[in-house]
């Protein structure tokens, strides 16, 4: 069964009203449909992906692309996620057990058998190993990029932006100019955003992750035209691998600016 057929048949709980509704409801008139199947809503990838969508929101108008996202968690998880990231709750659906991820054959993550451990504790162990790069290609490289900086990526934090929500005292974004200039991703800039996300999740862990058995589950991105033809897909192979081009995670949508499209997988 192809991804569009699976998604079209899927009904999940919508965060905005708590109702179970078809995932593709109200997408019929959109020329393009972007479906984001995220891991846990408290996962680094989910939070960072939502941040990029908010950053580029003006380039993603409803009349060009209908965006729907699914994350592992509860309605409470989704509500907190939307409050923190600004992602529209009417476009976010939640599921408790990664069933859709399994139907789409998305990578479930490292799954080393450990006799005597509960599913939850086994998931924690496998997650820690994935964070160290085992069964999670590219993760360590991406972590280091967050500290090192990236001249191929845009500047992420405005000079007049106040950075709060980290263990550090609040400071202005202009601080990052001291680390290398402006107009590109400076050293420690992305790492700071990730640290802020980590503090948010750990401070609200039970809300974001009501069931830790699915901590290792990865997600995927699917872009369709109005007829359901698959134009683009990306299947995450590890932590911090939610895009083919992590320097410009939404570069596959650049066609929206010109209304033309060349498939890249």
PDB file of C-alpha atoms in Angstrom:
ATOM      1  CA  UNK A   1       0.000   0.000   0.000  1.00  0.00           C
ATOM      2  CA  UNK A   2       1.486   3.371  -0.987  1.00  0.00           C
ATOM      3  CA  UNK A   3       1.906   6.163   1.607  1.00  0.00           C
ATOM      4  CA  UNK A   4      -0.932   8.318   0.274  1.00  0.00           C
ATOM      5  CA  UNK A   5      -3.442   5.480   0.549  1.00  0.00           C
ATOM      6  CA  UNK A   6      -2.369   4.788   4.124  1.00  0.00           C
ATOM      7  CA  UNK A   7      -2.572   8.451   5.093  1.00  0.00           C
ATOM      8  CA  UNK A   8      -5.921   8.956   3.388  1.00  0.00           C
ATOM      9  CA  UNK A   9      -7.389   6.105   5.429  1.00  0.00           C
ATOM     10  CA  UNK A  10      -5.946   7.377   8.708  1.00  0.00           C
ATOM     11  CA  UNK A  11      -8.086   8.958  11.408  1.00  0.00           C
ATOM     12  CA  UNK A  12      -6.402  10.356  14.508  1.00  0.00           C
ATOM     13  CA  UNK A  13      -7.095  12.680  17.402  1.00  0.00           C
ATOM     14  CA  UNK A  14      -6.770  16.334  16.422  1.00  0.00           C
ATOM     15  CA  UNK A  15      -5.108  18.504  19.056  1.00  0.00           C
ATOM     16  CA  UNK A  16      -7.287  21.594  18.568  1.00  0.00           C
ATOM     17  CA  UNK A  17     -10.573  19.953  19.582  1.00  0.00           C
ATOM     18  CA  UNK A  18      -9.731  16.411  20.695  1.00  0.00           C
ATOM     19  CA  UNK A  19     -11.888  14.890  17.958  1.00  0.00           C
ATOM     20  CA  UNK A  20     -10.867  11.897  15.861  1.00  0.00           C
ATOM     21  CA  UNK A  21     -10.798  13.175  12.303  1.00  0.00           C
ATOM     22  CA  UNK A  22      -9.358  12.048   8.944  1.00  0.00           C
ATOM     23  CA  UNK A  23      -5.756  13.189   8.669  1.00  0.00           C
ATOM     24  CA  UNK A  24      -6.280  14.571   5.161  1.00  0.00           C
ATOM     25  CA  UNK A  25      -9.557  16.319   5.899  1.00  0.00           C
ATOM     26  CA  UNK A  26      -9.810  19.779   4.269  1.00  0.00           C
ATOM     27  CA  UNK A  27      -6.742  19.134   2.116  1.00  0.00           C
ATOM     28  CA  UNK A  28      -8.767  18.447  -1.037  1.00  0.00           C
ATOM     29  CA  UNK A  29      -8.345  21.855  -2.645  1.00  0.00           C
ATOM     30  CA  UNK A  30      -4.648  22.304  -1.892  1.00  0.00           C
ATOM     31  CA  UNK A  31      -2.262  21.904  -4.858  1.00  0.00           C
ATOM     32  CA  UNK A  32       0.275  20.257  -2.546  1.00  0.00           C
ATOM     33  CA  UNK A  33      -0.052  18.291   0.687  1.00  0.00           C
ATOM     34  CA  UNK A  34       2.844  18.045   3.129  1.00  0.00           C
ATOM     35  CA  UNK A  35       2.546  15.286   5.722  1.00  0.00           C
ATOM     36  CA  UNK A  36       5.022  15.249   8.591  1.00  0.00           C
ATOM     37  CA  UNK A  37       5.123  12.057  10.611  1.00  0.00           C
ATOM     38  CA  UNK A  38       7.142  13.010  13.664  1.00  0.00           C
ATOM     39  CA  UNK A  39       8.577  10.837  16.445  1.00  0.00           C
ATOM     40  CA  UNK A  40       7.687  11.644  20.053  1.00  0.00           C
ATOM     41  CA  UNK A  41       6.517  15.244  20.375  1.00  0.00           C
ATOM     42  CA  UNK A  42       9.249  15.684  22.969  1.00  0.00           C
ATOM     43  CA  UNK A  43      11.919  14.518  20.516  1.00  0.00           C
ATOM     44  CA  UNK A  44      14.679  16.878  19.316  1.00  0.00           C
ATOM     45  CA  UNK A  45      13.602  16.285  15.714  1.00  0.00           C
ATOM     46  CA  UNK A  46       9.929  17.163  16.228  1.00  0.00           C
ATOM     47  CA  UNK A  47      10.668  20.412  18.048  1.00  0.00           C
ATOM     48  CA  UNK A  48      13.368  21.502  15.625  1.00  0.00           C
ATOM     49  CA  UNK A  49      11.241  20.666  12.573  1.00  0.00           C
ATOM     50  CA  UNK A  50       8.367  22.747  13.963  1.00  0.00           C
ATOM     51  CA  UNK A  51      10.793  25.629  14.613  1.00  0.00           C
ATOM     52  CA  UNK A  52      11.852  25.623  10.947  1.00  0.00           C
ATOM     53  CA  UNK A  53       8.230  25.581   9.804  1.00  0.00           C
ATOM     54  CA  UNK A  54       7.443  28.616  11.928  1.00  0.00           C
ATOM     55  CA  UNK A  55      10.541  30.396  10.659  1.00  0.00           C
ATOM     56  CA  UNK A  56       9.497  29.811   7.035  1.00  0.00           C
ATOM     57  CA  UNK A  57       5.727  30.119   7.579  1.00  0.00           C
ATOM     58  CA  UNK A  58       5.327  33.095   5.211  1.00  0.00           C
ATOM     59  CA  UNK A  59       6.799  31.017   2.385  1.00  0.00           C
ATOM     60  CA  UNK A  60       4.306  28.193   3.029  1.00  0.00           C
ATOM     61  CA  UNK A  61       0.862  29.767   2.485  1.00  0.00           C
ATOM     62  CA  UNK A  62      -2.237  27.581   2.812  1.00  0.00           C
ATOM     63  CA  UNK A  63      -3.187  28.237  -0.795  1.00  0.00           C
ATOM     64  CA  UNK A  64       0.024  26.525  -1.929  1.00  0.00           C
ATOM     65  CA  UNK A  65       0.480  23.708   0.559  1.00  0.00           C
ATOM     66  CA  UNK A  66      -1.676  22.041   3.206  1.00  0.00           C
ATOM     67  CA  UNK A  67       0.472  20.930   6.136  1.00  0.00           C
ATOM     68  CA  UNK A  68      -0.520  18.178   8.541  1.00  0.00           C
ATOM     69  CA  UNK A  69       1.653  16.636  11.239  1.00  0.00           C
ATOM     70  CA  UNK A  70       1.354  13.536  13.387  1.00  0.00           C
ATOM     71  CA  UNK A  71       3.365  13.040  16.565  1.00  0.00           C
ATOM     72  CA  UNK A  72       3.573  10.285  19.149  1.00  0.00           C
ATOM     73  CA  UNK A  73       1.938  11.372  22.381  1.00  0.00           C
ATOM     74  CA  UNK A  74      -1.372  12.476  23.873  1.00  0.00           C
ATOM     75  CA  UNK A  75      -3.564  15.498  23.310  1.00  0.00           C
ATOM     76  CA  UNK A  76      -1.868  17.088  26.318  1.00  0.00           C
ATOM     77  CA  UNK A  77       1.491  16.481  24.609  1.00  0.00           C
ATOM     78  CA  UNK A  78       0.183  18.139  21.463  1.00  0.00           C
ATOM     79  CA  UNK A  79      -1.251  21.119  23.305  1.00  0.00           C
ATOM     80  CA  UNK A  80       2.030  21.796  25.096  1.00  0.00           C
ATOM     81  CA  UNK A  81       3.962  21.293  21.842  1.00  0.00           C
ATOM     82  CA  UNK A  82       1.832  23.846  20.001  1.00  0.00           C
ATOM     83  CA  UNK A  83       2.047  26.374  22.821  1.00  0.00           C
ATOM     84  CA  UNK A  84       5.836  26.109  22.808  1.00  0.00           C
ATOM     85  CA  UNK A  85       6.523  25.921  19.066  1.00  0.00           C
ATOM     86  CA  UNK A  86       3.607  27.916  17.654  1.00  0.00           C
ATOM     87  CA  UNK A  87       2.578  25.042  15.393  1.00  0.00           C
ATOM     88  CA  UNK A  88      -1.176  25.291  14.615  1.00  0.00           C
ATOM     89  CA  UNK A  89      -3.086  22.824  16.837  1.00  0.00           C
ATOM     90  CA  UNK A  90      -5.718  22.317  14.119  1.00  0.00           C
ATOM     91  CA  UNK A  91      -2.964  20.852  11.914  1.00  0.00           C
ATOM     92  CA  UNK A  92      -1.450  18.538  14.516  1.00  0.00           C
ATOM     93  CA  UNK A  93      -2.692  15.018  15.224  1.00  0.00           C
ATOM     94  CA  UNK A  94      -1.481  12.641  17.899  1.00  0.00           C
ATOM     95  CA  UNK A  95      -1.304   8.906  18.296  1.00  0.00           C
ATOM     96  CA  UNK A  96      -0.200   6.980  21.392  1.00  0.00           C
ATOM     97  CA  UNK A  97       1.626   3.984  19.955  1.00  0.00           C
ATOM     98  CA  UNK A  98       3.382   4.732  16.639  1.00  0.00           C
ATOM     99  CA  UNK A  99       0.911   2.614  14.664  1.00  0.00           C
ATOM    100  CA  UNK A 100       1.010   4.961  11.672  1.00  0.00           C
ATOM    101  CA  UNK A 101       4.812   4.917  11.741  1.00  0.00           C
ATOM    102  CA  UNK A 102       4.725   1.133  11.531  1.00  0.00           C
ATOM    103  CA  UNK A 103       2.210   1.168   8.686  1.00  0.00           C
ATOM    104  CA  UNK A 104       4.498   3.505   6.757  1.00  0.00           C
ATOM    105  CA  UNK A 105       7.476   1.291   7.558  1.00  0.00           C
ATOM    106  CA  UNK A 106       9.427   4.098   9.188  1.00  0.00           C
ATOM    107  CA  UNK A 107      12.610   3.289  11.086  1.00  0.00           C
ATOM    108  CA  UNK A 108      11.782   2.204  14.619  1.00  0.00           C
ATOM    109  CA  UNK A 109      15.298   2.936  15.829  1.00  0.00           C
ATOM    110  CA  UNK A 110      17.883   0.779  17.516  1.00  0.00           C
ATOM    111  CA  UNK A 111      16.262  -2.206  19.171  1.00  0.00           C
ATOM    112  CA  UNK A 112      18.908  -4.236  20.981  1.00  0.00           C
ATOM    113  CA  UNK A 113      17.277  -7.065  22.946  1.00  0.00           C
ATOM    114  CA  UNK A 114      18.065  -6.730  26.644  1.00  0.00           C
ATOM    115  CA  UNK A 115      16.623  -9.573  28.740  1.00  0.00           C
ATOM    116  CA  UNK A 116      15.019  -8.517  31.993  1.00  0.00           C
ATOM    117  CA  UNK A 117      14.374  -4.902  31.069  1.00  0.00           C
ATOM    118  CA  UNK A 118      10.931  -3.423  30.580  1.00  0.00           C
ATOM    119  CA  UNK A 119      10.037  -1.972  27.191  1.00  0.00           C
ATOM    120  CA  UNK A 120      10.426   1.514  28.618  1.00  0.00           C
ATOM    121  CA  UNK A 121      13.893   0.933  30.082  1.00  0.00           C
ATOM    122  CA  UNK A 122      15.019  -0.901  26.959  1.00  0.00           C
ATOM    123  CA  UNK A 123      13.904   2.083  24.883  1.00  0.00           C
ATOM    124  CA  UNK A 124      15.921   4.422  27.122  1.00  0.00           C
ATOM    125  CA  UNK A 125      19.048   2.310  26.724  1.00  0.00           C
ATOM    126  CA  UNK A 126      18.654   2.140  22.954  1.00  0.00           C
ATOM    127  CA  UNK A 127      18.008   5.885  22.812  1.00  0.00           C
ATOM    128  CA  UNK A 128      21.245   6.614  24.672  1.00  0.00           C
ATOM    129  CA  UNK A 129      23.140   4.387  22.252  1.00  0.00           C
ATOM    130  CA  UNK A 130      21.541   6.182  19.305  1.00  0.00           C
ATOM    131  CA  UNK A 131      22.588   9.536  20.753  1.00  0.00           C
ATOM    132  CA  UNK A 132      26.127   8.151  20.746  1.00  0.00           C
ATOM    133  CA  UNK A 133      25.763   7.258  17.065  1.00  0.00           C
ATOM    134  CA  UNK A 134      24.902   3.559  17.245  1.00  0.00           C
ATOM    135  CA  UNK A 135      22.112   2.683  14.819  1.00  0.00           C
ATOM    136  CA  UNK A 136      21.751   6.396  14.136  1.00  0.00           C
ATOM    137  CA  UNK A 137      23.977   7.467  11.236  1.00  0.00           C
ATOM    138  CA  UNK A 138      24.867  11.133  11.073  1.00  0.00           C
ATOM    139  CA  UNK A 139      23.766  12.000  14.613  1.00  0.00           C
ATOM    140  CA  UNK A 140      27.188  12.840  16.029  1.00  0.00           C
ATOM    141  CA  UNK A 141      28.094  14.830  12.932  1.00  0.00           C
ATOM    142  CA  UNK A 142      24.901  16.838  13.301  1.00  0.00           C
ATOM    143  CA  UNK A 143      25.514  17.436  17.016  1.00  0.00           C
ATOM    144  CA  UNK A 144      28.987  18.759  16.247  1.00  0.00           C
ATOM    145  CA  UNK A 145      27.573  21.000  13.485  1.00  0.00           C
ATOM    146  CA  UNK A 146      25.387  22.642  16.108  1.00  0.00           C
ATOM    147  CA  UNK A 147      28.482  23.664  18.064  1.00  0.00           C
ATOM    148  CA  UNK A 148      30.835  24.266  15.141  1.00  0.00           C
ATOM    149  CA  UNK A 149      28.533  26.444  13.051  1.00  0.00           C
ATOM    150  CA  UNK A 150      27.672  26.123   9.372  1.00  0.00           C
ATOM    151  CA  UNK A 151      28.314  28.683   6.654  1.00  0.00           C
ATOM    152  CA  UNK A 152      25.870  26.837   4.381  1.00  0.00           C
ATOM    153  CA  UNK A 153      23.009  27.467   6.824  1.00  0.00           C
ATOM    154  CA  UNK A 154      21.227  30.773   7.515  1.00  0.00           C
ATOM    155  CA  UNK A 155      21.596  32.819  10.667  1.00  0.00           C
ATOM    156  CA  UNK A 156      19.175  31.321  13.177  1.00  0.00           C
ATOM    157  CA  UNK A 157      18.934  33.935  15.914  1.00  0.00           C
ATOM    158  CA  UNK A 158      18.367  37.648  15.359  1.00  0.00           C
ATOM    159  CA  UNK A 159      20.820  40.088  16.921  1.00  0.00           C
ATOM    160  CA  UNK A 160      18.044  41.735  18.941  1.00  0.00           C
ATOM    161  CA  UNK A 161      16.414  38.459  19.994  1.00  0.00           C
ATOM    162  CA  UNK A 162      16.528  37.674  23.719  1.00  0.00           C
ATOM    163  CA  UNK A 163      17.546  34.087  24.441  1.00  0.00           C
ATOM    164  CA  UNK A 164      15.771  32.646  27.465  1.00  0.00           C
ATOM    165  CA  UNK A 165      14.787  29.209  28.685  1.00  0.00           C
ATOM    166  CA  UNK A 166      18.303  27.799  29.018  1.00  0.00           C
ATOM    167  CA  UNK A 167      20.414  27.217  32.162  1.00  0.00           C
ATOM    168  CA  UNK A 168      22.299  30.393  31.163  1.00  0.00           C
ATOM    169  CA  UNK A 169      21.177  33.918  32.104  1.00  0.00           C
ATOM    170  CA  UNK A 170      19.109  35.621  29.384  1.00  0.00           C
ATOM    171  CA  UNK A 171      21.267  37.207  26.686  1.00  0.00           C
ATOM    172  CA  UNK A 172      20.904  38.953  23.333  1.00  0.00           C
ATOM    173  CA  UNK A 173      21.414  37.203  20.022  1.00  0.00           C
ATOM    174  CA  UNK A 174      24.106  39.730  19.134  1.00  0.00           C
ATOM    175  CA  UNK A 175      26.373  37.669  21.396  1.00  0.00           C
ATOM    176  CA  UNK A 176      26.833  35.187  18.558  1.00  0.00           C
ATOM    177  CA  UNK A 177      28.531  37.819  16.414  1.00  0.00           C
ATOM    178  CA  UNK A 178      31.494  37.457  18.741  1.00  0.00           C
ATOM    179  CA  UNK A 179      31.735  33.815  17.703  1.00  0.00           C
ATOM    180  CA  UNK A 180      32.178  34.521  14.020  1.00  0.00           C
ATOM    181  CA  UNK A 181      30.081  37.272  12.499  1.00  0.00           C
ATOM    182  CA  UNK A 182      26.581  37.270  11.043  1.00  0.00           C
ATOM    183  CA  UNK A 183      24.528  36.103   8.067  1.00  0.00           C
ATOM    184  CA  UNK A 184      25.133  32.388   8.619  1.00  0.00           C
ATOM    185  CA  UNK A 185      24.761  29.794  11.388  1.00  0.00           C
ATOM    186  CA  UNK A 186      27.387  30.830  13.922  1.00  0.00           C
ATOM    187  CA  UNK A 187      29.187  28.507  16.359  1.00  0.00           C
ATOM    188  CA  UNK A 188      26.967  27.447  19.281  1.00  0.00           C
ATOM    189  CA  UNK A 189      23.884  29.073  17.718  1.00  0.00           C
ATOM    190  CA  UNK A 190      22.046  25.865  16.814  1.00  0.00           C
ATOM    191  CA  UNK A 191      23.313  24.155  19.961  1.00  0.00           C
ATOM    192  CA  UNK A 192      21.688  26.938  21.988  1.00  0.00           C
ATOM    193  CA  UNK A 193      18.319  26.379  20.315  1.00  0.00           C
ATOM    194  CA  UNK A 194      18.618  22.655  20.986  1.00  0.00           C
ATOM    195  CA  UNK A 195      19.528  23.310  24.600  1.00  0.00           C
ATOM    196  CA  UNK A 196      16.418  25.451  24.972  1.00  0.00           C
ATOM    197  CA  UNK A 197      14.318  22.631  23.508  1.00  0.00           C
ATOM    198  CA  UNK A 198      15.907  20.126  25.864  1.00  0.00           C
ATOM    199  CA  UNK A 199      15.141  22.277  28.904  1.00  0.00           C
ATOM    200  CA  UNK A 200      11.529  22.648  27.749  1.00  0.00           C
ATOM    201  CA  UNK A 201      11.054  18.900  27.347  1.00  0.00           C
ATOM    202  CA  UNK A 202      12.816  17.831  30.528  1.00  0.00           C
ATOM    203  CA  UNK A 203      10.800  20.394  32.484  1.00  0.00           C
ATOM    204  CA  UNK A 204       7.578  18.875  31.131  1.00  0.00           C
ATOM    205  CA  UNK A 205       8.664  15.300  30.498  1.00  0.00           C
ATOM    206  CA  UNK A 206       5.503  13.490  31.595  1.00  0.00           C
ATOM    207  CA  UNK A 207       3.422  15.734  29.356  1.00  0.00           C
ATOM    208  CA  UNK A 208       5.592  15.393  26.266  1.00  0.00           C
ATOM    209  CA  UNK A 209       6.348  11.680  26.658  1.00  0.00           C
ATOM    210  CA  UNK A 210       3.458   9.833  28.331  1.00  0.00           C
ATOM    211  CA  UNK A 211       4.859   6.489  27.107  1.00  0.00           C
ATOM    212  CA  UNK A 212       8.625   6.143  26.765  1.00  0.00           C
ATOM    213  CA  UNK A 213       8.400   2.792  24.951  1.00  0.00           C
ATOM    214  CA  UNK A 214       8.595   4.654  21.618  1.00  0.00           C
ATOM    215  CA  UNK A 215      11.573   6.891  22.332  1.00  0.00           C
ATOM    216  CA  UNK A 216      13.654   5.482  19.479  1.00  0.00           C
ATOM    217  CA  UNK A 217      10.965   5.679  16.785  1.00  0.00           C
ATOM    218  CA  UNK A 218      11.925   7.913  13.855  1.00  0.00           C
ATOM    219  CA  UNK A 219       9.684   9.867  11.511  1.00  0.00           C
ATOM    220  CA  UNK A 220       9.297  10.815   7.884  1.00  0.00           C
ATOM    221  CA  UNK A 221       8.292  13.567   5.453  1.00  0.00           C
ATOM    222  CA  UNK A 222       5.887  13.036   2.541  1.00  0.00           C
ATOM    223  CA  UNK A 223       4.927  15.592  -0.102  1.00  0.00           C
ATOM    224  CA  UNK A 224       2.058  14.897  -2.519  1.00  0.00           C
ATOM    225  CA  UNK A 225       0.365  16.767  -5.307  1.00  0.00           C
ATOM    226  CA  UNK A 226      -3.415  17.233  -5.393  1.00  0.00           C
ATOM    227  CA  UNK A 227      -3.929  13.811  -7.015  1.00  0.00           C
ATOM    228  CA  UNK A 228      -1.975  11.944  -4.336  1.00  0.00           C
ATOM    229  CA  UNK A 229       1.166  11.440  -6.402  1.00  0.00           C
ATOM    230  CA  UNK A 230       4.237  11.248  -4.199  1.00  0.00           C
ATOM    231  CA  UNK A 231       6.605  14.083  -5.129  1.00  0.00           C
ATOM    232  CA  UNK A 232       9.119  13.795  -2.324  1.00  0.00           C
ATOM    233  CA  UNK A 233       9.793  11.677   0.726  1.00  0.00           C
ATOM    234  CA  UNK A 234      12.414  11.536   3.418  1.00  0.00           C
ATOM    235  CA  UNK A 235      12.605   8.686   5.911  1.00  0.00           C
ATOM    236  CA  UNK A 236      14.613   9.539   8.996  1.00  0.00           C
ATOM    237  CA  UNK A 237      17.500   7.162   9.638  1.00  0.00           C
ATOM    238  CA  UNK A 238      18.610   8.546  12.972  1.00  0.00           C
ATOM    239  CA  UNK A 239      18.294  11.235  15.621  1.00  0.00           C
ATOM    240  CA  UNK A 240      18.724  14.752  14.172  1.00  0.00           C
ATOM    241  CA  UNK A 241      18.299  13.340  10.689  1.00  0.00           C
ATOM    242  CA  UNK A 242      14.832  14.676   9.883  1.00  0.00           C
ATOM    243  CA  UNK A 243      15.949  16.275   6.594  1.00  0.00           C
ATOM    244  CA  UNK A 244      18.170  15.348   3.675  1.00  0.00           C
ATOM    245  CA  UNK A 245      19.805  18.774   4.002  1.00  0.00           C
ATOM    246  CA  UNK A 246      20.038  19.709   7.653  1.00  0.00           C
ATOM    247  CA  UNK A 247      21.610  23.065   6.784  1.00  0.00           C
ATOM    248  CA  UNK A 248      18.403  23.969   4.937  1.00  0.00           C
ATOM    249  CA  UNK A 249      15.793  21.429   6.132  1.00  0.00           C
ATOM    250  CA  UNK A 250      12.951  22.868   4.039  1.00  0.00           C
ATOM    251  CA  UNK A 251      14.942  23.312   0.835  1.00  0.00           C
ATOM    252  CA  UNK A 252      12.829  20.605  -0.823  1.00  0.00           C
ATOM    253  CA  UNK A 253       9.951  23.125  -0.730  1.00  0.00           C
ATOM    254  CA  UNK A 254      11.814  25.851  -2.595  1.00  0.00           C
ATOM    255  CA  UNK A 255       9.637  25.136  -5.636  1.00  0.00           C
ATOM    256  CA  UNK A 256       6.764  26.915  -3.866  1.00  0.00           C
ATOM    257  CA  UNK A 257       8.490  30.225  -4.570  1.00  0.00           C
ATOM    258  CA  UNK A 258       8.541  29.528  -8.315  1.00  0.00           C
ATOM    259  CA  UNK A 259       5.539  27.170  -8.639  1.00  0.00           C
ATOM    260  CA  UNK A 260       7.753  24.571 -10.305  1.00  0.00           C
ATOM    261  CA  UNK A 261       9.093  21.363  -8.845  1.00  0.00           C
ATOM    262  CA  UNK A 262      11.859  18.865  -9.433  1.00  0.00           C
ATOM    263  CA  UNK A 263      11.703  15.782  -7.230  1.00  0.00           C
ATOM    264  CA  UNK A 264      14.644  15.216  -4.893  1.00  0.00           C
ATOM    265  CA  UNK A 265      14.795  12.223  -2.598  1.00  0.00           C
TER     266      UNK A 265
END
